[in-house]
Coordinates of C-alpha atoms (C1' of nucleotides) in Angstrom, one line a residue:
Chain H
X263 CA 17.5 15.4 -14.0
X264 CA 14.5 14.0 -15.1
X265 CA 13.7 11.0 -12.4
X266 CA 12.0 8.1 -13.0
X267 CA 8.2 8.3 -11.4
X268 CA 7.9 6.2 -8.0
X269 CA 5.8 3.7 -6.9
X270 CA 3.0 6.5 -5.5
X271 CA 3.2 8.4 -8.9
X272 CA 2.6 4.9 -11.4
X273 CA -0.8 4.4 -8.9
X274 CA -1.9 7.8 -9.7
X275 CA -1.3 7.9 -13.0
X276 CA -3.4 4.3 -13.4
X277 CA -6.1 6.1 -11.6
X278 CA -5.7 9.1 -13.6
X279 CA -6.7 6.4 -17.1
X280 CA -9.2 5.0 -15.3
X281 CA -10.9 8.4 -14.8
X282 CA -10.0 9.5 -18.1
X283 CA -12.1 6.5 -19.6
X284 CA -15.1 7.2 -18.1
X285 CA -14.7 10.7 -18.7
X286 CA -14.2 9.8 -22.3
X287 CA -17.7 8.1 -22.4
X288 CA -19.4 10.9 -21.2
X289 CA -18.2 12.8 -24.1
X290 CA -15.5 15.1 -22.5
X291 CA -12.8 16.3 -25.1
X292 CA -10.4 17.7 -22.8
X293 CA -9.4 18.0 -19.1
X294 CA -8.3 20.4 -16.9
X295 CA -5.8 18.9 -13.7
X296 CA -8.2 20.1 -10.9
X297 CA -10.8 17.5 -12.1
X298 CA -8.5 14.7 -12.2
X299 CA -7.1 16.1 -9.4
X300 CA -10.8 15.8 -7.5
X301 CA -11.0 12.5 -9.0
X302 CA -8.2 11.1 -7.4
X303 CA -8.3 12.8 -4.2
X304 CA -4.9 15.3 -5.3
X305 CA -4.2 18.6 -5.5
X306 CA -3.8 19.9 -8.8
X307 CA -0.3 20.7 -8.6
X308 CA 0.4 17.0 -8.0
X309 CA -1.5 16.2 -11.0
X310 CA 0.4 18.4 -13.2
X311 CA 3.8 17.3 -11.9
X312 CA 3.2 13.9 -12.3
X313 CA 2.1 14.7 -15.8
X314 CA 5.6 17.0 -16.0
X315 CA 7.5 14.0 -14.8
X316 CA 6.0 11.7 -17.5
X317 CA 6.4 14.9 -20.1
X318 CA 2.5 14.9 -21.3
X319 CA 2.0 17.9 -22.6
X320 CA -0.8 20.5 -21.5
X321 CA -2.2 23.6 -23.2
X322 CA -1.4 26.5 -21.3
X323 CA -5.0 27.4 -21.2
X324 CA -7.2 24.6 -22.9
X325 CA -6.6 21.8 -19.9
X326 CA -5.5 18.5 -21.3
X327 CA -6.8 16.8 -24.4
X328 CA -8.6 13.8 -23.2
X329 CA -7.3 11.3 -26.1
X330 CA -3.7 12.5 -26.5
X331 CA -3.8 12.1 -22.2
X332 CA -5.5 7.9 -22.4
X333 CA -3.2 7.3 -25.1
X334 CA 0.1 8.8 -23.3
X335 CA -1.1 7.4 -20.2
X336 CA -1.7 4.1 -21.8
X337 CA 1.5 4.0 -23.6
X338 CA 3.5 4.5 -20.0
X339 CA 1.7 2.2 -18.2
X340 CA 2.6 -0.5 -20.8
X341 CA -1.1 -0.9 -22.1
X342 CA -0.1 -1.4 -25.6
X343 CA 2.1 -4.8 -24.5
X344 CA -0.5 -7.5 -24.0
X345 CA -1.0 -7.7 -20.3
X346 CA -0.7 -11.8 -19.7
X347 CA -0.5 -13.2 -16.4
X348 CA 0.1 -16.9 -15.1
X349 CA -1.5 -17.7 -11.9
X350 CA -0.3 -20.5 -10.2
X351 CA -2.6 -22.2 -7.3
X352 CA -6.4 -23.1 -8.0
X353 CA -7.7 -23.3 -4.8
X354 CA -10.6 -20.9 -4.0
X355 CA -9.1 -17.9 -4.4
X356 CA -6.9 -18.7 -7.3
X357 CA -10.2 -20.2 -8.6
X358 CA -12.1 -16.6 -7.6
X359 CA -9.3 -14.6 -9.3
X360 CA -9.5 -16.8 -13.0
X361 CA -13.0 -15.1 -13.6
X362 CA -12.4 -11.9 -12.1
X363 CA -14.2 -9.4 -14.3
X364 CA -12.2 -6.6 -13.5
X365 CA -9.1 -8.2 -15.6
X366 CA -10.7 -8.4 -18.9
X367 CA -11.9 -5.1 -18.6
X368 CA -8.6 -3.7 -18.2
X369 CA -7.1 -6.0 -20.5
X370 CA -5.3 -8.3 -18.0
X371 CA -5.4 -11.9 -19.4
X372 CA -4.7 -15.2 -16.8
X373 CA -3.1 -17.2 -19.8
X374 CA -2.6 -20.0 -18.0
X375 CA -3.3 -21.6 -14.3
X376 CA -1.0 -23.8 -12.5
X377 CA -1.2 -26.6 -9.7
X378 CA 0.2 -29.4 -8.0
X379 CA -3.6 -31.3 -7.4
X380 CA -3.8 -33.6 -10.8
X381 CA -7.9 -33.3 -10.1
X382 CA -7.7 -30.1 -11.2
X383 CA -5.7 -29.9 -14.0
X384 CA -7.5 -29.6 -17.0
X385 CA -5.5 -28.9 -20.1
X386 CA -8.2 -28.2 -22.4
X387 CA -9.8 -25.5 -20.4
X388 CA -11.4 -22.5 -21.9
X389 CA -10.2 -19.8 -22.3
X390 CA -7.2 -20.7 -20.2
X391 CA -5.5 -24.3 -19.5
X392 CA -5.0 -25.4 -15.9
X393 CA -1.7 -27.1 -16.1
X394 CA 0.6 -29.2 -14.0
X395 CA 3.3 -26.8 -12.1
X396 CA 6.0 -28.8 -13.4
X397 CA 5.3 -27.5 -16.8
X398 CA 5.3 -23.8 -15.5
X399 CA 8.9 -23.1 -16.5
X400 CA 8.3 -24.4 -20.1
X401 CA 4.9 -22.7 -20.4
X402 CA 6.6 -19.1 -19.2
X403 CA 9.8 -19.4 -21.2
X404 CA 7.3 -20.2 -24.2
X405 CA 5.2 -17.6 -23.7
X406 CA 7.5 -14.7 -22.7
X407 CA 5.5 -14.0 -19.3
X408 CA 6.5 -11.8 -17.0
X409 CA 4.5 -11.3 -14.6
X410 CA 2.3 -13.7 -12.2
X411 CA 0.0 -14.5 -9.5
X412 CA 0.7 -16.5 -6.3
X413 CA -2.3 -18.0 -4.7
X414 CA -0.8 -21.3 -2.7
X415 CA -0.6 -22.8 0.5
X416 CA 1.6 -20.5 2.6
X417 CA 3.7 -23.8 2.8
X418 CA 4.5 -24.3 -0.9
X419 CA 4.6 -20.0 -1.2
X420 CA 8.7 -20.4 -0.9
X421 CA 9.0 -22.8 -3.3
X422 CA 6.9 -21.5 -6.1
X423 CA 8.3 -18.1 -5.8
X424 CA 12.0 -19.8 -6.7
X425 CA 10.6 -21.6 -9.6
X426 CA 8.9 -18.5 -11.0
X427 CA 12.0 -16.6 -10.6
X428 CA 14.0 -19.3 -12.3
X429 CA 11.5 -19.5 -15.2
X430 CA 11.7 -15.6 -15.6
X431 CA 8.8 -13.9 -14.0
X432 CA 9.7 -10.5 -12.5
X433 CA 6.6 -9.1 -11.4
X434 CA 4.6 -10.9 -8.5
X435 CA 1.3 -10.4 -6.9
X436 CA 1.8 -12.4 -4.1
X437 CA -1.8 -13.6 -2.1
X438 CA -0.1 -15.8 0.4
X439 CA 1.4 -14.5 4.3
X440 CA 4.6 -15.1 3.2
X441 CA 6.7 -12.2 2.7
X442 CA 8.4 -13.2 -0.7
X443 CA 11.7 -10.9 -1.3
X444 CA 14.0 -11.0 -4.2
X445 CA 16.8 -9.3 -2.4
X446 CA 18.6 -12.6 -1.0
X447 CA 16.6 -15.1 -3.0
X448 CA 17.3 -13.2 -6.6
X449 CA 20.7 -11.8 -5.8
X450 CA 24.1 -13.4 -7.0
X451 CA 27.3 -11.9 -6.4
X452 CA 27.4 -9.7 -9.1
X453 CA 24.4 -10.1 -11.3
X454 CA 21.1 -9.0 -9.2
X455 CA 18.0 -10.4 -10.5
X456 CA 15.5 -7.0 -10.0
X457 CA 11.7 -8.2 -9.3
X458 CA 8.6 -6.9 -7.6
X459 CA 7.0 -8.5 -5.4
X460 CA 3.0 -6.9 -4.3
X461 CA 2.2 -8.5 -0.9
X462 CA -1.8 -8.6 -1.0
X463 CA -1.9 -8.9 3.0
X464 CA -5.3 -9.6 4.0
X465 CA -5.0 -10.2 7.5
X466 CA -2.2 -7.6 7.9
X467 CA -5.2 -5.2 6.6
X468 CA -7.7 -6.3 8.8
X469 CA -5.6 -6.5 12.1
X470 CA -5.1 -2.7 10.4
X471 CA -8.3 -2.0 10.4
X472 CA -9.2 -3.5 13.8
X473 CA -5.8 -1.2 15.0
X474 CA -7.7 2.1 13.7
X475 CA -11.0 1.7 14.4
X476 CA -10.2 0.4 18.3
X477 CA -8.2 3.8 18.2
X478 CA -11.0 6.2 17.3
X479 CA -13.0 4.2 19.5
X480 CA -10.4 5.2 22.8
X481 CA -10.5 8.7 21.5
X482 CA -11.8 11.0 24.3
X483 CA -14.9 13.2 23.4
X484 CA -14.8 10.4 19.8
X485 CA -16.8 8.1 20.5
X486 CA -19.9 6.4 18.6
X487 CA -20.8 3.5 20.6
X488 CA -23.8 2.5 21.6
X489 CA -25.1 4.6 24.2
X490 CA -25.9 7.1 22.1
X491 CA -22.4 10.1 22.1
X492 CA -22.1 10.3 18.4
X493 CA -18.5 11.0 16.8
X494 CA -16.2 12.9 16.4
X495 CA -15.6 17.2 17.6
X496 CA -13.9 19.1 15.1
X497 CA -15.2 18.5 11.6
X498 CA -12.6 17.6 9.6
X499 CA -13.9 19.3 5.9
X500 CA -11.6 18.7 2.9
X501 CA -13.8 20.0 -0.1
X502 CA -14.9 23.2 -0.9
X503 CA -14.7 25.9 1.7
Chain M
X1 CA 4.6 15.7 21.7
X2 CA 3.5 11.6 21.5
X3 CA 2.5 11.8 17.8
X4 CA 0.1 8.6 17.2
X5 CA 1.7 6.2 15.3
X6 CA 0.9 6.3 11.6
X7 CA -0.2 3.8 9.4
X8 CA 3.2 2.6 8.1
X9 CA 4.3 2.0 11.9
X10 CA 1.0 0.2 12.3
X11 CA 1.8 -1.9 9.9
X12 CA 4.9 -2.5 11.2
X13 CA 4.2 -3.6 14.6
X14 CA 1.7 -6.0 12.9
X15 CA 5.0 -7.4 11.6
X16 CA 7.3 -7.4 14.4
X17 CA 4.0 -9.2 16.3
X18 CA 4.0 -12.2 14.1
X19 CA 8.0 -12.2 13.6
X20 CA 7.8 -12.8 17.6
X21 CA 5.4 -15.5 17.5
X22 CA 7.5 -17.4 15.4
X23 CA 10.6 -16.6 17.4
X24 CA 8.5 -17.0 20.3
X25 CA 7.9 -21.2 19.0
X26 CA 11.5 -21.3 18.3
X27 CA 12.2 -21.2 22.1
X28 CA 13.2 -17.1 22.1
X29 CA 13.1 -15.3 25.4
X30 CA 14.5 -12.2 24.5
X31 CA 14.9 -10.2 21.4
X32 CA 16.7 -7.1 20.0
X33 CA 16.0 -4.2 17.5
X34 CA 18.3 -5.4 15.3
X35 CA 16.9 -8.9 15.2
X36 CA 13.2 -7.6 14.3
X37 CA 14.8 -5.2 11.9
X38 CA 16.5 -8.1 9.9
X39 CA 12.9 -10.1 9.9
X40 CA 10.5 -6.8 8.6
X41 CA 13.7 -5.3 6.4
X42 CA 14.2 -2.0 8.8
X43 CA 17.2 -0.8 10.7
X44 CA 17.0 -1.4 14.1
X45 CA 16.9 2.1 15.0
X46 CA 13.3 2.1 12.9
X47 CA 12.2 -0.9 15.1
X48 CA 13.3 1.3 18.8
X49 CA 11.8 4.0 17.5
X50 CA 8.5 2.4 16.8
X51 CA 8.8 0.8 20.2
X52 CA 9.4 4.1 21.9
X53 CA 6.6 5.4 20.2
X54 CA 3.9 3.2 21.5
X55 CA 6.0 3.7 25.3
X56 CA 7.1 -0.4 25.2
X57 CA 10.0 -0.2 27.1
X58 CA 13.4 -2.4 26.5
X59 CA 15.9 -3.3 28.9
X60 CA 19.3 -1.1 28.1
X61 CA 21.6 -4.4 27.5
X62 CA 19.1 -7.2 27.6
X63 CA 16.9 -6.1 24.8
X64 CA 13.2 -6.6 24.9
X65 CA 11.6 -9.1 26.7
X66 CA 10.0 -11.5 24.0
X67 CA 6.3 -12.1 26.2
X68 CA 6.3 -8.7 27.2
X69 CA 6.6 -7.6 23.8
X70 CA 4.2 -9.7 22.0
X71 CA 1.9 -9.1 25.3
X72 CA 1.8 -5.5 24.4
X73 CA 1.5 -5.3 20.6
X74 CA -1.4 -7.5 20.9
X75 CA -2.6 -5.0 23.5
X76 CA -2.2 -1.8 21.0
X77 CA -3.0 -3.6 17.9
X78 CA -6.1 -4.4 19.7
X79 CA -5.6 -8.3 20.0
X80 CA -7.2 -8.8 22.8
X81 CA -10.8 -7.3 21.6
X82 CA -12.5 -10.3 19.6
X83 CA -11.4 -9.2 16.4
X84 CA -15.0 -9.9 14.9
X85 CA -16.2 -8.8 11.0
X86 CA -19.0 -9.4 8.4
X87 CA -18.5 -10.3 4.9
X88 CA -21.0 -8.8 2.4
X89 CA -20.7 -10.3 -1.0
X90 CA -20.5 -14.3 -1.1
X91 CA -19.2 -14.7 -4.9
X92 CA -16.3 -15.9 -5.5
X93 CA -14.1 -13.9 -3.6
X94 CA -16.2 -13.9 -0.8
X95 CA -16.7 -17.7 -0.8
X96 CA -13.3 -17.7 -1.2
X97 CA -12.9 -15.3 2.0
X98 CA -15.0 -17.4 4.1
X99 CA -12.6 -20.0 4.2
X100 CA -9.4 -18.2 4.5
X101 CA -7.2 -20.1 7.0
X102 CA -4.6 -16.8 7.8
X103 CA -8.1 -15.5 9.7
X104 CA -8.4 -18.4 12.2
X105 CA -4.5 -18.3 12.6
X106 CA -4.8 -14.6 13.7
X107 CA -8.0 -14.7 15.6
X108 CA -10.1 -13.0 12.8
X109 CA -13.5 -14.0 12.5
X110 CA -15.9 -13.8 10.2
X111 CA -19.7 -13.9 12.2
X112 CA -21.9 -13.8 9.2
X113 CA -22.0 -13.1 5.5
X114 CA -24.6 -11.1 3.4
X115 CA -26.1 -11.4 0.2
X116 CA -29.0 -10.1 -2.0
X117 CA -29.4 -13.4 -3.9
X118 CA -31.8 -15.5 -2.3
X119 CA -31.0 -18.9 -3.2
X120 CA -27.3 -17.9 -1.7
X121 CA -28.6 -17.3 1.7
X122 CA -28.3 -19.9 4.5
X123 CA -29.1 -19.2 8.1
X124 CA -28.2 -22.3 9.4
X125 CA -24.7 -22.4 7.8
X126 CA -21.7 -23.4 10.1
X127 CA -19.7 -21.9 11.6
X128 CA -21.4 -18.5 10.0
X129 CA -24.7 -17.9 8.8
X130 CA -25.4 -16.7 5.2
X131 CA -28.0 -13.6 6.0
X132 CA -29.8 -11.6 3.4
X133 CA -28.8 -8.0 3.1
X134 CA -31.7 -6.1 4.1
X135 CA -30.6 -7.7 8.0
X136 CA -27.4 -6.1 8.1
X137 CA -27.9 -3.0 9.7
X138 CA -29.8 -5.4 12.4
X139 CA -27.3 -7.7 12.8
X140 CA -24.3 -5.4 13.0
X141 CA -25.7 -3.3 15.7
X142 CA -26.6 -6.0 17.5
X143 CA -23.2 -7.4 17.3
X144 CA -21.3 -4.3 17.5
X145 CA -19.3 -4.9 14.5
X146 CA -16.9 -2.3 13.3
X147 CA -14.9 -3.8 10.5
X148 CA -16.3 -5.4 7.3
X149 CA -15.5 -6.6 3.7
X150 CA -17.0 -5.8 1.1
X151 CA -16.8 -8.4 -2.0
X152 CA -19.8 -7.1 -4.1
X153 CA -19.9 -6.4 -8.1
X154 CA -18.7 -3.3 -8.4
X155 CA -22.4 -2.1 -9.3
X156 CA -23.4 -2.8 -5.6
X157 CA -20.2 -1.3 -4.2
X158 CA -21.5 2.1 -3.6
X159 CA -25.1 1.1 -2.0
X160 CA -23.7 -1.3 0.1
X161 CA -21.1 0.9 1.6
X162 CA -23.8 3.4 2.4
X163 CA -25.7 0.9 4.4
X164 CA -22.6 -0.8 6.0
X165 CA -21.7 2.7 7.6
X166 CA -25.4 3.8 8.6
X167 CA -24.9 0.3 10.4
X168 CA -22.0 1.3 12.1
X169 CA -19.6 -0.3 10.1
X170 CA -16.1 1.9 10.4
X171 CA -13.0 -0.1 8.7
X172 CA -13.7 -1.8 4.9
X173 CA -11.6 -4.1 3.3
X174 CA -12.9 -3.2 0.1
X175 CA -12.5 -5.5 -2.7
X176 CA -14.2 -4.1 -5.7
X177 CA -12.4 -1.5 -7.9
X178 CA -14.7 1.3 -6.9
X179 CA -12.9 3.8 -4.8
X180 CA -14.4 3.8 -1.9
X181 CA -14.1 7.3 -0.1
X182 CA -15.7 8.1 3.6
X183 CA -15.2 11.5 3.1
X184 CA -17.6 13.6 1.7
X185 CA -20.1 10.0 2.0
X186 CA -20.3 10.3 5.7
X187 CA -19.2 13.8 6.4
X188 CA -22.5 15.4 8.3
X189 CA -22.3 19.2 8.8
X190 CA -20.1 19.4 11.9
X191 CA -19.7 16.1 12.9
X192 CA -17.9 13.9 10.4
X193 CA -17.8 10.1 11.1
X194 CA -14.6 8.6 10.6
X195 CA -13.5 5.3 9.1
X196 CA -11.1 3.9 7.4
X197 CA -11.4 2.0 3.6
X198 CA -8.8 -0.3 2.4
X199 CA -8.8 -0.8 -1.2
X200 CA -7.5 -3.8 -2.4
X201 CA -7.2 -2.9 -6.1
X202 CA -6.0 -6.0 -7.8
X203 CA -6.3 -4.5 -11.3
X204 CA -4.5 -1.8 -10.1
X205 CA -1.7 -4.2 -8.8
X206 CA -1.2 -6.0 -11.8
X207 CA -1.2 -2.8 -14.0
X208 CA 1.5 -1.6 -11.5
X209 CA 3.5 -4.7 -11.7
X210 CA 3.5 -4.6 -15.8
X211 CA 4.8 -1.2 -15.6
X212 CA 8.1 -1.7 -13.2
X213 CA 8.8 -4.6 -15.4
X214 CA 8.4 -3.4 -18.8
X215 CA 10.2 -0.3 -17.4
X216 CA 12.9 -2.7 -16.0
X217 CA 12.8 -4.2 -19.9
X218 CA 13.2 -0.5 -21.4
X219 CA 16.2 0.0 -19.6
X220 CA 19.5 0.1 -21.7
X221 CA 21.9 -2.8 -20.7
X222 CA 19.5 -4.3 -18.6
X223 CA 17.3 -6.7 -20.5
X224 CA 15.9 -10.6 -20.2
X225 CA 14.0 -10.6 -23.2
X226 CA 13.6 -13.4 -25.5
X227 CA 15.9 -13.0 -28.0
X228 CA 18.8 -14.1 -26.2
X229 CA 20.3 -11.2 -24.1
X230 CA 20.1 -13.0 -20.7
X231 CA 19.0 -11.7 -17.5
X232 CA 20.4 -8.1 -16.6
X233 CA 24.1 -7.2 -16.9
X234 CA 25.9 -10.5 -16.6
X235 CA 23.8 -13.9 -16.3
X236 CA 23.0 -14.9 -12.8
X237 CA 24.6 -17.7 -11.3
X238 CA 22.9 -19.1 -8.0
X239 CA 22.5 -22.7 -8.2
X240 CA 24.0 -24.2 -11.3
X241 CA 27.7 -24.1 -11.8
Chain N
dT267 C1' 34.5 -1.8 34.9
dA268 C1' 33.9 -2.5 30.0
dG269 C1' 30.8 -3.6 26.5
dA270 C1' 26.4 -3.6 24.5
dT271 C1' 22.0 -1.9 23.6
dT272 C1' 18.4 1.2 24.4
dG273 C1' 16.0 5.8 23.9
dT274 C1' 16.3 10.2 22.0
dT275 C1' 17.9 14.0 19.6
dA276 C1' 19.8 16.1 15.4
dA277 C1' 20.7 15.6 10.3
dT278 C1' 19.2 13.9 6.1
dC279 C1' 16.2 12.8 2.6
dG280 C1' 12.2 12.8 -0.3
dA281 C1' 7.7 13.9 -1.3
dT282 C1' 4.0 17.0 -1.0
dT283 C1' 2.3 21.6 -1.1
dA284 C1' 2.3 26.4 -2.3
dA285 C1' 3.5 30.1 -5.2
dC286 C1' 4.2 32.3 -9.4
dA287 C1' 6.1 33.2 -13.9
dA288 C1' 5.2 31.9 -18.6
dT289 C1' 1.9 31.9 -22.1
dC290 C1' -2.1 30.5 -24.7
Chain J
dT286 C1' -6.1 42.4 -23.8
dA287 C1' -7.5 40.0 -19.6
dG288 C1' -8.2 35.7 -17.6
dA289 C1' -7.1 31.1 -16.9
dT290 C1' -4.2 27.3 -16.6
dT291 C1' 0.1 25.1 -17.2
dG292 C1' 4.9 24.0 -15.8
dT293 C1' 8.4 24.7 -12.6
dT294 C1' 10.8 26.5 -8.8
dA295 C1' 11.0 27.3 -3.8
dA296 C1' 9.1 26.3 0.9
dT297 C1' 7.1 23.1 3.9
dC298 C1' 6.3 19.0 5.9
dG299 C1' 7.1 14.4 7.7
dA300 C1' 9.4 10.3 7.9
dT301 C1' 13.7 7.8 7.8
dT302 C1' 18.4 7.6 9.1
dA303 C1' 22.4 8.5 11.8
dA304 C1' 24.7 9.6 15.9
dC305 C1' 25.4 9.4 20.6
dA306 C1' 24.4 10.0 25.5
dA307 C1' 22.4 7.2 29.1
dT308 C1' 22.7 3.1 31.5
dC309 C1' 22.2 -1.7 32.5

DNA sequence: TAGATTGTTAATCGATTAACAATC
DNA sequence: TAGATTGTTAATCGATTAACAATC
């Protein structure tokens, strides 16, 4: 009956808190699904079904209540659980992601950074210790992690993946080119270990990007190149009327 | 009747193309659907269709022809146009950016970073200058650029946007957490310029990622939690025995 | 020829959208 | 009450999957 939200419906509903917040400081008290909706880039109807499917309440007429929504919202996304993370890999962008702002305002805490490089291991690093990746299953067992950041080589992405596995992470944000499954790596015969893996695929997204634009570009009558024919025909209008 | 391929297809045949260079290394000559399928995790019939789509045409028994194929994805991915961008942001994620071997190894370049902080900015840098901001539109137009990345605090997100698409900037790779939306920003009264924003949300990703695995955690009879209860029904066995 | 694989058409599935009854 | 907004059901849309005829 009541199915479990998908993948697109947990990324609305994180935008949907994040909207909320902000609304929240401007002093809104309640909120009706067409602004989120707006916010969001939804219809209403989507709003309120993903709401439905989560059973958050509404007022038939008053909207939704702005704190009962943060907290609900908060409490299905898992907010209340700390949020700690363990990155492994300190190179740049490992290095980039450790004092990313953006975490701590969401409550996302690196608790501890792993590598192979003994130059950069540094124990009594605040406010996180950069440790030696040996000590990684240790450190997650310890700590109950759960979820974690790859930000290796492509050549050591294999590798770390199994040991993070092993040592109990489930959840992976994964920065290298390697396409890290579980299925295959995390199943046994009868027992499958379940896991996410994120692929953050940078040059997938550019060579996207390049695909898209280079399209437009071809378009007949679409062009706005140089010489001066400006874009596209139709207008395309999404907002009001 | 040809419907363009969409993005998920895109992103496909961005798969299958690297899949075949590595085949292609391994001495491959020819390939079939299925073979692609098992590499990007589709059935085969996903993999003919997508080839179908874009009119690549396969040989009835012999499959496709490995050169042929990776000779026209590169061709409708746009491959064979330099695949040229500009980096505005050079903190840590941008620094980080700069030096991102996957680019080189997929003939992405990056042909000059911007920055609003003066001591940051270094013409003379190899092999791409560090300009200040205010040159953008300048450079870009001179350049023809179409894709960029934006790796700005989030406070900056918005301006720079603006100014990267009155350059002539169309595709983002946007890396703060502002959402980013062309519509409505470049929408003129009946002529609507098009482009395309990739958001790369990494807060959004981890917040994601704690929700499938505490969800995963909720589940009844399905728990690795610390107090014992091993992994999900029955404890994996994979290695150790 | 017989077997194998493509290319395409039809069937299935799921998610989004639209519509509207319930009700505050 | 009348108006507005939710919550839910039905209709639409598109993408994936399955099936199979064409043919090398």
């Amino acid at each position: 009956m009541d199915h479990q939200p998908n993948k697109a419906v947990i990324l609305r509903l994180a935008k949907y808190l994040r909207v909320l917040k902000k609304l929240k400081t401007l002093g809104f008290v309640k909120v009706f699904s067409n602004n989120l909706g707006d916010a969001v880039g939804v219809t209403p109807a989507v709003v309120r079904k993903d709401f439905s499917l989560i059973e958050i309440p509404g007022n038939k007429r008053g909207g939704y209540n702005i704190d009962v929504l943060i907290e609900d919202l908060g409490t299905v996304l898992g907010k209340e659980h700390s949020q700690e993370v363990v990155l492994v890999g300190c190179g740049k962008i490992g290095s980039a992601l450790m004092e990313y702002r953006e975490f701590q305002k969401e409550g996302i805490k690196i608790i501890a950074a792993f590598d192979s490089d003994p130059a950069k291991i540094d124990p009594q690093r605040q406010p996180a210790p950069i440790l030696d990746i040996e000590e990684i299953a240790e450190f997650v067992r310890e700590h109950g992690v759960l979820v974690g950041i790859i930000a290796v080589p492509d050549s050591a992405a294999a590798a770390v993946f199994d040991s993070m596995v092993d040592a109990g992470i489930r959840g992976f944000l994964n920065f290298t080119s390697v396409d890290l499954k579980c299925i295959g790596k995390c199943d046994s015969e009868d027992c499958p270990i379940e896991c996410t893996v994120h692929n953050v695929n940078i040059g997938l997204e550019i060579e996207n990007l390049f695909y898209l634009v280079n399209m437009r570009h071809k378009r007949p009558g679409c062009r706005d190149t140089d010489d001066g024919v400006q874009p596209c025909p139709q207008p395309r209008r999404r907002s009001a009327e």
